[in-house]
PDB file of C-alpha atoms in Angstrom:
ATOM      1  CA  UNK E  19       3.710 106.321  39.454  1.00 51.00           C
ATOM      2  CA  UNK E  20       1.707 105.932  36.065  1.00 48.00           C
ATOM      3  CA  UNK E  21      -2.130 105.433  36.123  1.00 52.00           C
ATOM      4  CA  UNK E  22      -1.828 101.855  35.082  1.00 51.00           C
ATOM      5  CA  UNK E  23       0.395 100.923  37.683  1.00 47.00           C
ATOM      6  CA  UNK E  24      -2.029 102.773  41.006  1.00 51.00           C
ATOM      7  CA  UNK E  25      -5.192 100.847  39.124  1.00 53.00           C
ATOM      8  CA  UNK E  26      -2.389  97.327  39.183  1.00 47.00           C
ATOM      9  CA  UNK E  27      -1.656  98.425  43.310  1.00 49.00           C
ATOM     10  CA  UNK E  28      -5.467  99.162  43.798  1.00 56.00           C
ATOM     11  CA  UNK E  29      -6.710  95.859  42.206  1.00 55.00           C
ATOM     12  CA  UNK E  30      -4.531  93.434  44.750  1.00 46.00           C
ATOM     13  CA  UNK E  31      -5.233  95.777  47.421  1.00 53.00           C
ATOM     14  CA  UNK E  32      -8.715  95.448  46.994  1.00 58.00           C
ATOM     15  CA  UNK E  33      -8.260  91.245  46.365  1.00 52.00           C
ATOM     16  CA  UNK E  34      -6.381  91.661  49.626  1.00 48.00           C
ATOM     17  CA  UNK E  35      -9.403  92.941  51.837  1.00 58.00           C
ATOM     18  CA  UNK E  36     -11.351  89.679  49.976  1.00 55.00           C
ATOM     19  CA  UNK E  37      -9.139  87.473  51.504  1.00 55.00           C
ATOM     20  CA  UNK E  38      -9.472  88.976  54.697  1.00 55.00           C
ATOM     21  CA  UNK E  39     -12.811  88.898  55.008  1.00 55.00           C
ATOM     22  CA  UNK E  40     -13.129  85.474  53.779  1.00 53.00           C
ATOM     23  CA  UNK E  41     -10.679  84.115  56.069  1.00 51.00           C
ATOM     24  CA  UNK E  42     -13.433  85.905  58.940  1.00 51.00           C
ATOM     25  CA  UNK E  43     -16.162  84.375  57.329  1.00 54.00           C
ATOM     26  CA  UNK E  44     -14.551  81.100  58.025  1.00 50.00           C
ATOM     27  CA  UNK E  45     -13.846  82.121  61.330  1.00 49.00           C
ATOM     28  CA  UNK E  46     -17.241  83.191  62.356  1.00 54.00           C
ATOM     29  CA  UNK E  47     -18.708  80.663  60.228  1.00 54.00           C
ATOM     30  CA  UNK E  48     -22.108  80.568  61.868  1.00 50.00           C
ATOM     31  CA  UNK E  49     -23.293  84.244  60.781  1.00 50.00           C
ATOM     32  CA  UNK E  50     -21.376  84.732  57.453  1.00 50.00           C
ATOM     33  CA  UNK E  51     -23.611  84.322  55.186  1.00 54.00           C
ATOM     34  CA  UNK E  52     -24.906  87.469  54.204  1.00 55.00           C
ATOM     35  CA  UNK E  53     -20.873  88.490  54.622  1.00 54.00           C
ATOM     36  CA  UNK E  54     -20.588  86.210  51.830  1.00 56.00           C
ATOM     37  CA  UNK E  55     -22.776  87.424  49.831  1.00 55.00           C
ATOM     38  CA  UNK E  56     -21.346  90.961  50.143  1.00 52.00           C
ATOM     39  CA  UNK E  57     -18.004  89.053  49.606  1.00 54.00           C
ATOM     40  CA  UNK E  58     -18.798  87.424  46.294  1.00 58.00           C
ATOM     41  CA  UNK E  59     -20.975  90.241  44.680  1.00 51.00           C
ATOM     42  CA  UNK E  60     -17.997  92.438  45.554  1.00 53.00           C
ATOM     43  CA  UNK E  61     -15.091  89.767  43.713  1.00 56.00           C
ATOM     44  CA  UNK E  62     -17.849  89.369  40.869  1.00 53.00           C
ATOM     45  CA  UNK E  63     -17.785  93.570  40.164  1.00 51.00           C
ATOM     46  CA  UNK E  64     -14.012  93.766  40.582  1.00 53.00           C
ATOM     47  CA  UNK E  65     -13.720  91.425  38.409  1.00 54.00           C
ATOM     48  CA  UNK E  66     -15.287  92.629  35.752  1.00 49.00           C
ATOM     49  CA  UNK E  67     -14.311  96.197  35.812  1.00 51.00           C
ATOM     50  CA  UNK E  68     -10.968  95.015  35.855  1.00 51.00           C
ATOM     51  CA  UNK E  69     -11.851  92.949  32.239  1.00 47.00           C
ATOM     52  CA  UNK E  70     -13.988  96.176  31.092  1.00 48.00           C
ATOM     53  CA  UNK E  71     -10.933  98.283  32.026  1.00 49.00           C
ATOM     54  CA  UNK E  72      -8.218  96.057  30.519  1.00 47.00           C
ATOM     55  CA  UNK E  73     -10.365  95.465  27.038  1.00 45.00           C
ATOM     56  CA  UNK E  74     -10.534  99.317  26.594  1.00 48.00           C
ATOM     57  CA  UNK E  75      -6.640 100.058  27.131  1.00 47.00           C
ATOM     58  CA  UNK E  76      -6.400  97.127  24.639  1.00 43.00           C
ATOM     59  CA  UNK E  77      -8.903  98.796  22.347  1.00 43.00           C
ATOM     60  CA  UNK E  78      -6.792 102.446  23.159  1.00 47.00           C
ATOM     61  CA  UNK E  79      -4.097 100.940  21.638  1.00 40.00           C
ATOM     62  CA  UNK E  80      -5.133  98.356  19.494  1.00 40.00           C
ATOM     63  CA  UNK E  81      -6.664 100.826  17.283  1.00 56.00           C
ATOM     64  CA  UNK E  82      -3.935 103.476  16.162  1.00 60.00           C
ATOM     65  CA  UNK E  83      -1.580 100.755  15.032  1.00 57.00           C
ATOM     66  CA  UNK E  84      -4.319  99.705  13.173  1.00 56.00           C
ATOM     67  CA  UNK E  85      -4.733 102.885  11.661  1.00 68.00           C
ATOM     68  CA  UNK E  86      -1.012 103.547  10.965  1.00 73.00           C
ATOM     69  CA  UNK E  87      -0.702  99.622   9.347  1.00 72.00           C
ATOM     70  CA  UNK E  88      -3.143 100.594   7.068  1.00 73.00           C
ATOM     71  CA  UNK E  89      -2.235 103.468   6.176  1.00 76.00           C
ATOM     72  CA  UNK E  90       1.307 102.412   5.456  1.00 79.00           C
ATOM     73  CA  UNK E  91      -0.470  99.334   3.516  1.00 79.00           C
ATOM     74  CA  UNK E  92      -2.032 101.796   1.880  1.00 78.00           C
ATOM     75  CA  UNK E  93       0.851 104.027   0.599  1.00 80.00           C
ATOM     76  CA  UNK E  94       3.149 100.912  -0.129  1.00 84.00           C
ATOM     77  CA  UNK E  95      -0.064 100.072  -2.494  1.00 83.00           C
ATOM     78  CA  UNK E  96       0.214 103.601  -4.709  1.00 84.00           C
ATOM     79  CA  UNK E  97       3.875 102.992  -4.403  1.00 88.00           C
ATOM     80  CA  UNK E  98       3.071  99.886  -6.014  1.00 90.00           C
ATOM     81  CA  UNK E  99       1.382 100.690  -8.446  1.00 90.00           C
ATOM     82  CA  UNK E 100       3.989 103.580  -9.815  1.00 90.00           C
ATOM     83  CA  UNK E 101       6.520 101.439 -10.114  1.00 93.00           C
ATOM     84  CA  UNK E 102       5.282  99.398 -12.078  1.00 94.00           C
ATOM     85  CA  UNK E 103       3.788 101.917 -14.736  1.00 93.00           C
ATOM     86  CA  UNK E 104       7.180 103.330 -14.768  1.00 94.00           C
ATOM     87  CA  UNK E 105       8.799  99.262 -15.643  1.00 96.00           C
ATOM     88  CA  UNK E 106       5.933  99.367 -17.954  1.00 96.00           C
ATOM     89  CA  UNK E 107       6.958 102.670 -19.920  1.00 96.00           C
ATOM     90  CA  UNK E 108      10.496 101.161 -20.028  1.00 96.00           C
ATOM     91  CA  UNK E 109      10.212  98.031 -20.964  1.00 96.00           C
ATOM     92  CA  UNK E 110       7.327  99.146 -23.708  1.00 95.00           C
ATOM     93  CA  UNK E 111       9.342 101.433 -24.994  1.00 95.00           C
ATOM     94  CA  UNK E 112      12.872  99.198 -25.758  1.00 95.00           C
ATOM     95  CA  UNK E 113      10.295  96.436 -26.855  1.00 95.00           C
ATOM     96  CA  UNK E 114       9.123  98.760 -29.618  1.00 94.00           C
ATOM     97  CA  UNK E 115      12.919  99.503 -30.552  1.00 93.00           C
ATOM     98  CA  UNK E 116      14.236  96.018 -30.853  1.00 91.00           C
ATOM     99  CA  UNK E 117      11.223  95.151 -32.937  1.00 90.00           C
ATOM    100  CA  UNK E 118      12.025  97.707 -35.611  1.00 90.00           C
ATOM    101  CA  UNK E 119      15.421  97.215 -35.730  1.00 88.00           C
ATOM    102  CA  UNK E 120      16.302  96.766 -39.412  1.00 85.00           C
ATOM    103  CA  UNK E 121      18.093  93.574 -39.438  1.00 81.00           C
ATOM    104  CA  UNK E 122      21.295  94.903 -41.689  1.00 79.00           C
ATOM    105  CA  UNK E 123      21.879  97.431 -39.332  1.00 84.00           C
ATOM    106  CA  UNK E 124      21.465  95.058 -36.000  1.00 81.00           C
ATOM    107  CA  UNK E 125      24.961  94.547 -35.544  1.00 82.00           C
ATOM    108  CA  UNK E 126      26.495  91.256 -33.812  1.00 86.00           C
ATOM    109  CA  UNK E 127      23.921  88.502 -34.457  1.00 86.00           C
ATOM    110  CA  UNK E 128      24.747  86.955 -31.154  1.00 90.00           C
ATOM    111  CA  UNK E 129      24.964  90.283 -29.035  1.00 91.00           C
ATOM    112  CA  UNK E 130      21.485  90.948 -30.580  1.00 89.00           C
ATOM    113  CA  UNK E 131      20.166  87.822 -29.818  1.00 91.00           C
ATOM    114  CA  UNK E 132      21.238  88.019 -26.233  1.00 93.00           C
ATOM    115  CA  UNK E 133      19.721  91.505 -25.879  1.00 93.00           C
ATOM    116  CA  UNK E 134      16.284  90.436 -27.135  1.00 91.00           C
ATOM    117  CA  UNK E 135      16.100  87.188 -24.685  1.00 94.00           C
ATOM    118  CA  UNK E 136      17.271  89.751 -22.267  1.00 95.00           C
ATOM    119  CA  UNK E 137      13.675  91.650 -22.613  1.00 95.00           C
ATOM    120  CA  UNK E 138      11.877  88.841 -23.193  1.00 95.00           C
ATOM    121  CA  UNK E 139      13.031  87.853 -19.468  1.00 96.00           C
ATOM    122  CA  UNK E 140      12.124  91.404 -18.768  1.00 96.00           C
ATOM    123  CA  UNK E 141       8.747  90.997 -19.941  1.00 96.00           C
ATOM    124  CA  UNK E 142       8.418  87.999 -17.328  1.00 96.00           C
ATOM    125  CA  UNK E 143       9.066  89.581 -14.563  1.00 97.00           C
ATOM    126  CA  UNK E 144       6.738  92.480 -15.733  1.00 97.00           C
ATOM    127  CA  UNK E 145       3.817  90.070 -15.892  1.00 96.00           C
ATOM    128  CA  UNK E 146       4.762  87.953 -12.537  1.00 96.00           C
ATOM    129  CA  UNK E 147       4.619  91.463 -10.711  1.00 96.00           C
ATOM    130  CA  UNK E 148       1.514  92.474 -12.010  1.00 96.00           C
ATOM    131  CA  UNK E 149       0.368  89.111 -10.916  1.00 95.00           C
ATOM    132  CA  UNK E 150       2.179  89.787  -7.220  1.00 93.00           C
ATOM    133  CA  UNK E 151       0.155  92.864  -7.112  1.00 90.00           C
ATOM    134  CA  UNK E 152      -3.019  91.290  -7.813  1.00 89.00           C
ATOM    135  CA  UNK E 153      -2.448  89.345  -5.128  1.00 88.00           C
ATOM    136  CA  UNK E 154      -1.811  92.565  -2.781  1.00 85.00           C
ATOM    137  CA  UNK E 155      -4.424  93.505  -3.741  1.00 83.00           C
ATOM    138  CA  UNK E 156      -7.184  91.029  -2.770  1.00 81.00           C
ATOM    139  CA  UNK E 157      -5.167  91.275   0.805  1.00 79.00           C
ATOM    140  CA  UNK E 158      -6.248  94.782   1.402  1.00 76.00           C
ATOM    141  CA  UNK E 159      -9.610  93.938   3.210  1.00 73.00           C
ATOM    142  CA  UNK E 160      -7.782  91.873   5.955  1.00 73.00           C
ATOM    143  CA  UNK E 161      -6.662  95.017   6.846  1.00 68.00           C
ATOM    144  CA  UNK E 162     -10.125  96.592   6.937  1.00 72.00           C
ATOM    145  CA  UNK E 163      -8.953  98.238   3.510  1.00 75.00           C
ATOM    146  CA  UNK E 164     -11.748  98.660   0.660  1.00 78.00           C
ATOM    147  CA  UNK E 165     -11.044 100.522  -2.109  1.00 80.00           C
ATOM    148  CA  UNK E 166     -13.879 102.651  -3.352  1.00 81.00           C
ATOM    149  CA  UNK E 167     -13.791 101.683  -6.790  1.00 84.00           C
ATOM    150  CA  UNK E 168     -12.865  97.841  -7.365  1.00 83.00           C
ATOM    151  CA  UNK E 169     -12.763  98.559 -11.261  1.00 88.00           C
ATOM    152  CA  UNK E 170     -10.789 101.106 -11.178  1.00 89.00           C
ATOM    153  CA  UNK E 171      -7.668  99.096  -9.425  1.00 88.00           C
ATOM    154  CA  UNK E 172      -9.007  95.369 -11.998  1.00 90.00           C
ATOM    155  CA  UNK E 173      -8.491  97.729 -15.024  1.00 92.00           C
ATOM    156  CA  UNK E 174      -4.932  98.537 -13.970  1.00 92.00           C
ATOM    157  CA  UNK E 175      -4.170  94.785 -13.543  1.00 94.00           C
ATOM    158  CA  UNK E 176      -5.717  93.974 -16.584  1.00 95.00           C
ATOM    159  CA  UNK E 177      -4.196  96.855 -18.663  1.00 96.00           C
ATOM    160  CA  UNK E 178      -0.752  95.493 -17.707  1.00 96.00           C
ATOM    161  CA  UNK E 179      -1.309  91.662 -17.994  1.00 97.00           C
ATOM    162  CA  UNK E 180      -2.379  92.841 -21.881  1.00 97.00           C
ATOM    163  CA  UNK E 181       0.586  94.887 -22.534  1.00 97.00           C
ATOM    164  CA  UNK E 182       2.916  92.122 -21.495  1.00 97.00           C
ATOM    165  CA  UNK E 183       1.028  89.101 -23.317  1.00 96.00           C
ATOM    166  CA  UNK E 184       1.387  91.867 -26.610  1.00 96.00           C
ATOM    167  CA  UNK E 185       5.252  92.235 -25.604  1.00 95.00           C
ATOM    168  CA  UNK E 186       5.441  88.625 -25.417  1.00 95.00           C
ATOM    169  CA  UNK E 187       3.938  87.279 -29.165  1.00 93.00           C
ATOM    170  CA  UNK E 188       5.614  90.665 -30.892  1.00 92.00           C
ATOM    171  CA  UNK E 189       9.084  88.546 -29.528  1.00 91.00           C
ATOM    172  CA  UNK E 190       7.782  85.468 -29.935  1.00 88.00           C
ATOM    173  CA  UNK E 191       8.808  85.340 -33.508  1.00 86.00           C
ATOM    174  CA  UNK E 192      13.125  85.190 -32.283  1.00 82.00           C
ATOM    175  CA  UNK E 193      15.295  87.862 -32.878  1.00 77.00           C
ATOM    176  CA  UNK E 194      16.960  85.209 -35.436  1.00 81.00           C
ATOM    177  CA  UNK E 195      14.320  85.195 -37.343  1.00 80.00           C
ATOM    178  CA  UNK E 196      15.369  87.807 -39.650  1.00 76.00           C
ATOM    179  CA  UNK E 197      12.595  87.182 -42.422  1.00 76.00           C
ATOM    180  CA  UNK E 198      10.232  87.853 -40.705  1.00 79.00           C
ATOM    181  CA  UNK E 199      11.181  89.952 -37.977  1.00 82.00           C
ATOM    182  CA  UNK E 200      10.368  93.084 -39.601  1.00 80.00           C
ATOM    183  CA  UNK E 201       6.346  91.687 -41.010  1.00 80.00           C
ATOM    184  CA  UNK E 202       6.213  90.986 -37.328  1.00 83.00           C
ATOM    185  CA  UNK E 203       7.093  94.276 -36.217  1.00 85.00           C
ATOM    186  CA  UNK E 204       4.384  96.338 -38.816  1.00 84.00           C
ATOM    187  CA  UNK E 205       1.511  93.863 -36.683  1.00 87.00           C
ATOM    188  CA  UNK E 206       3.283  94.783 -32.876  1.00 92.00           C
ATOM    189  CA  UNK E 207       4.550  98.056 -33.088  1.00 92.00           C
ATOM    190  CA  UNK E 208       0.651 100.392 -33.137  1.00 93.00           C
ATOM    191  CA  UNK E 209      -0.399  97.367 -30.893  1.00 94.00           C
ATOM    192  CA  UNK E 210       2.231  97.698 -28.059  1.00 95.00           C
ATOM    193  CA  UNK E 211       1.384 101.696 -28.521  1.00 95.00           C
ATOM    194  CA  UNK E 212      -2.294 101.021 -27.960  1.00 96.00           C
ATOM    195  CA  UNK E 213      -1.595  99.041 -24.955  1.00 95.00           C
ATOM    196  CA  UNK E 214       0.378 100.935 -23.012  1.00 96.00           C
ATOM    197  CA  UNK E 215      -1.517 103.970 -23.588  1.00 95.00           C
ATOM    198  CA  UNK E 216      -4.465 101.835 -21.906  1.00 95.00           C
ATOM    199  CA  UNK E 217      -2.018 101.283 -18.891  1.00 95.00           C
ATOM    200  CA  UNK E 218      -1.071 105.426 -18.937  1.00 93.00           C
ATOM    201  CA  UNK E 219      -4.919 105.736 -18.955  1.00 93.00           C
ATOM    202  CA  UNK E 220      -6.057 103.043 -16.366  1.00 91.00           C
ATOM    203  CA  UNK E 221      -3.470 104.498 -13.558  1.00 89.00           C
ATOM    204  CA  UNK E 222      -4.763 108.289 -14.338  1.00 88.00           C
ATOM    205  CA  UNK E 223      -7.812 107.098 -12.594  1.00 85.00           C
ATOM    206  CA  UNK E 224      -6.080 106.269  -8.983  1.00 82.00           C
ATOM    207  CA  UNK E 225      -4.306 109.808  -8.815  1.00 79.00           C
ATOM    208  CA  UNK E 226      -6.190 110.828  -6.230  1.00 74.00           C
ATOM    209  CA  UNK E 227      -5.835 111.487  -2.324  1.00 72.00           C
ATOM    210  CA  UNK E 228      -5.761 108.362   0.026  1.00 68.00           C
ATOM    211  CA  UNK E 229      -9.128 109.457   1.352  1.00 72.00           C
ATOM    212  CA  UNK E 230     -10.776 108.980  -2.146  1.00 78.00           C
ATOM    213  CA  UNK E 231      -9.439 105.759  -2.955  1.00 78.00           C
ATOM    214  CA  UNK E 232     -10.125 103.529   0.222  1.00 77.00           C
ATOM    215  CA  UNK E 233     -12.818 102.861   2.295  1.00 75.00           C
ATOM    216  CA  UNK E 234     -11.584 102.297   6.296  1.00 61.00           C
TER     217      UNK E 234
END
C-alpha cells in the first residue's frame, strides 16, 4: 500500500471517529459541550493538514513538469532559431544567383520566370516565420522563461526581417524585366551580402549553453 493511499485510509478513519463522537454528543446532549469543542477544533486541524498536505504533493509535482516544459520550450526555441539561419543561408544565397544571371544565358524565358516567382514565394515564407518566431518569442515568459539578454534575441528578428525586405525589392524589378535586371542586380547583390552577414553575426551571439541564455 503506497503512502498516499494509508494518509487516504487514515483521513476517513479519522472523519469516522468525528461522526461517532458527534452522534454521542447528540446523545448526551446535556454535557457535550466542551466534547464539541474538542470535536470541532479537531475537524478544523484535519482539515487543514489534509489541504496543507494535498497543496504540497500538488506543488511535488507541479513543479518538475514545469521544469521539463520549459526546458523543452527552451530547446525547441534554439532549434528555432537554426533553422531558420540555415533557410536564410539558402535562400540568400540562390537570391544572389538568379539576380546575376546574365539574361542571354538564362535559358527558357518562362522556366526562368517560374523559378524566380518560385523564390520570391520563398522569401515569404522566410519573413512570415521570422514573424512566427517573434511571436514565440514574446510567449516565453508565460512559461516563467526570460532570456538574459532581450537584444540579443530582437537583433536576430530584426537581422532577418532586413534580409528578406532586401530579397524582396532586389526581385521586385521581375525576372522579365531583362533591361534592367542586371542595373538591379549591381544595387542588390553587396546588399543581400551585407545582410546576411548581419544575420550570421546576430545568431553568433545565442551560441551559448541554456543556462546563459534564460533566466528561470
Amino acid at each position: 500500500m503506497n503512502k498516499t493511499n494509508k494518509i487516504l485510509i487514515l483521513s476517513v478513519s479519522s472523519l469516522y471517529i468525528v461522526g461517532t463522537l458527534v452522534m454521542l454528543k447528540v446523545l448526551f446532549n446535556d454535557g457535550g459541550k466542551m466534547i464539541t469543542d474538542w470535536i470541532s477544533a479537531f475537524s478544523n486541524a484535519l482539515m487543514a493538514g489534509a489541504a496543507v498536505y494535498a497543496a504540497s504533493k500538488a506543488k511535488d509535482w507541479l513543479s518538475p513538469k514545469l521544469n521539463e516544459r520549459k526546458f523543452k520550450f527552451a530547446d525547441e526555441l534554439i532549434d528555432y532559431f537554426c533553422k531558420l539561419q540555415e533557410e536564410a543561408f539558402y535562400l540568400h544565397s540562390d537570391a544572389k544567383q538568379i539576380i546575376n544571371t546574365d539574361p542571354d544565358i538564362q535559358g527558357d524565358d518562362k522556366a526562368f520566370s517560374v523559378h524566380w516567382n518560385a523564390i520570391s514565394k520563398r522569401d515569404i515564407e522566410y519573413r512570415k516565420n521570422t514573424i512566427n518566431l517573434r511571436t514565440t518569442l514574446e510567449r516565453m515568459e508565460l512559461w516563467g522563461l526570460e532570456p538574459k539578454n532581450k537584444e540579443e534575441f530582437k537583433a536576430i528578428i530584426d537581422s532577418h526581417l532586413t534580409l528578406s525586405f532586401t530579397i524582396e525589392n532586389a526581385l521586385s524589378v521581375g525576372a522579365d524585366e531583362k533591361r534592367f535586371r542586371m542595373q538591379n542586380s549591381f544595387e542588390y547583390d553587396r546588399q543581400i551580402s551585407e545582410k546576411y552577414k548581419s544575420v550570421r553575426a546576430s545568431h553568433n551571439k545565442i551560441m551559448k549553453h541554456y543556462s546563459k541564455l534564460f533566466v528561470d
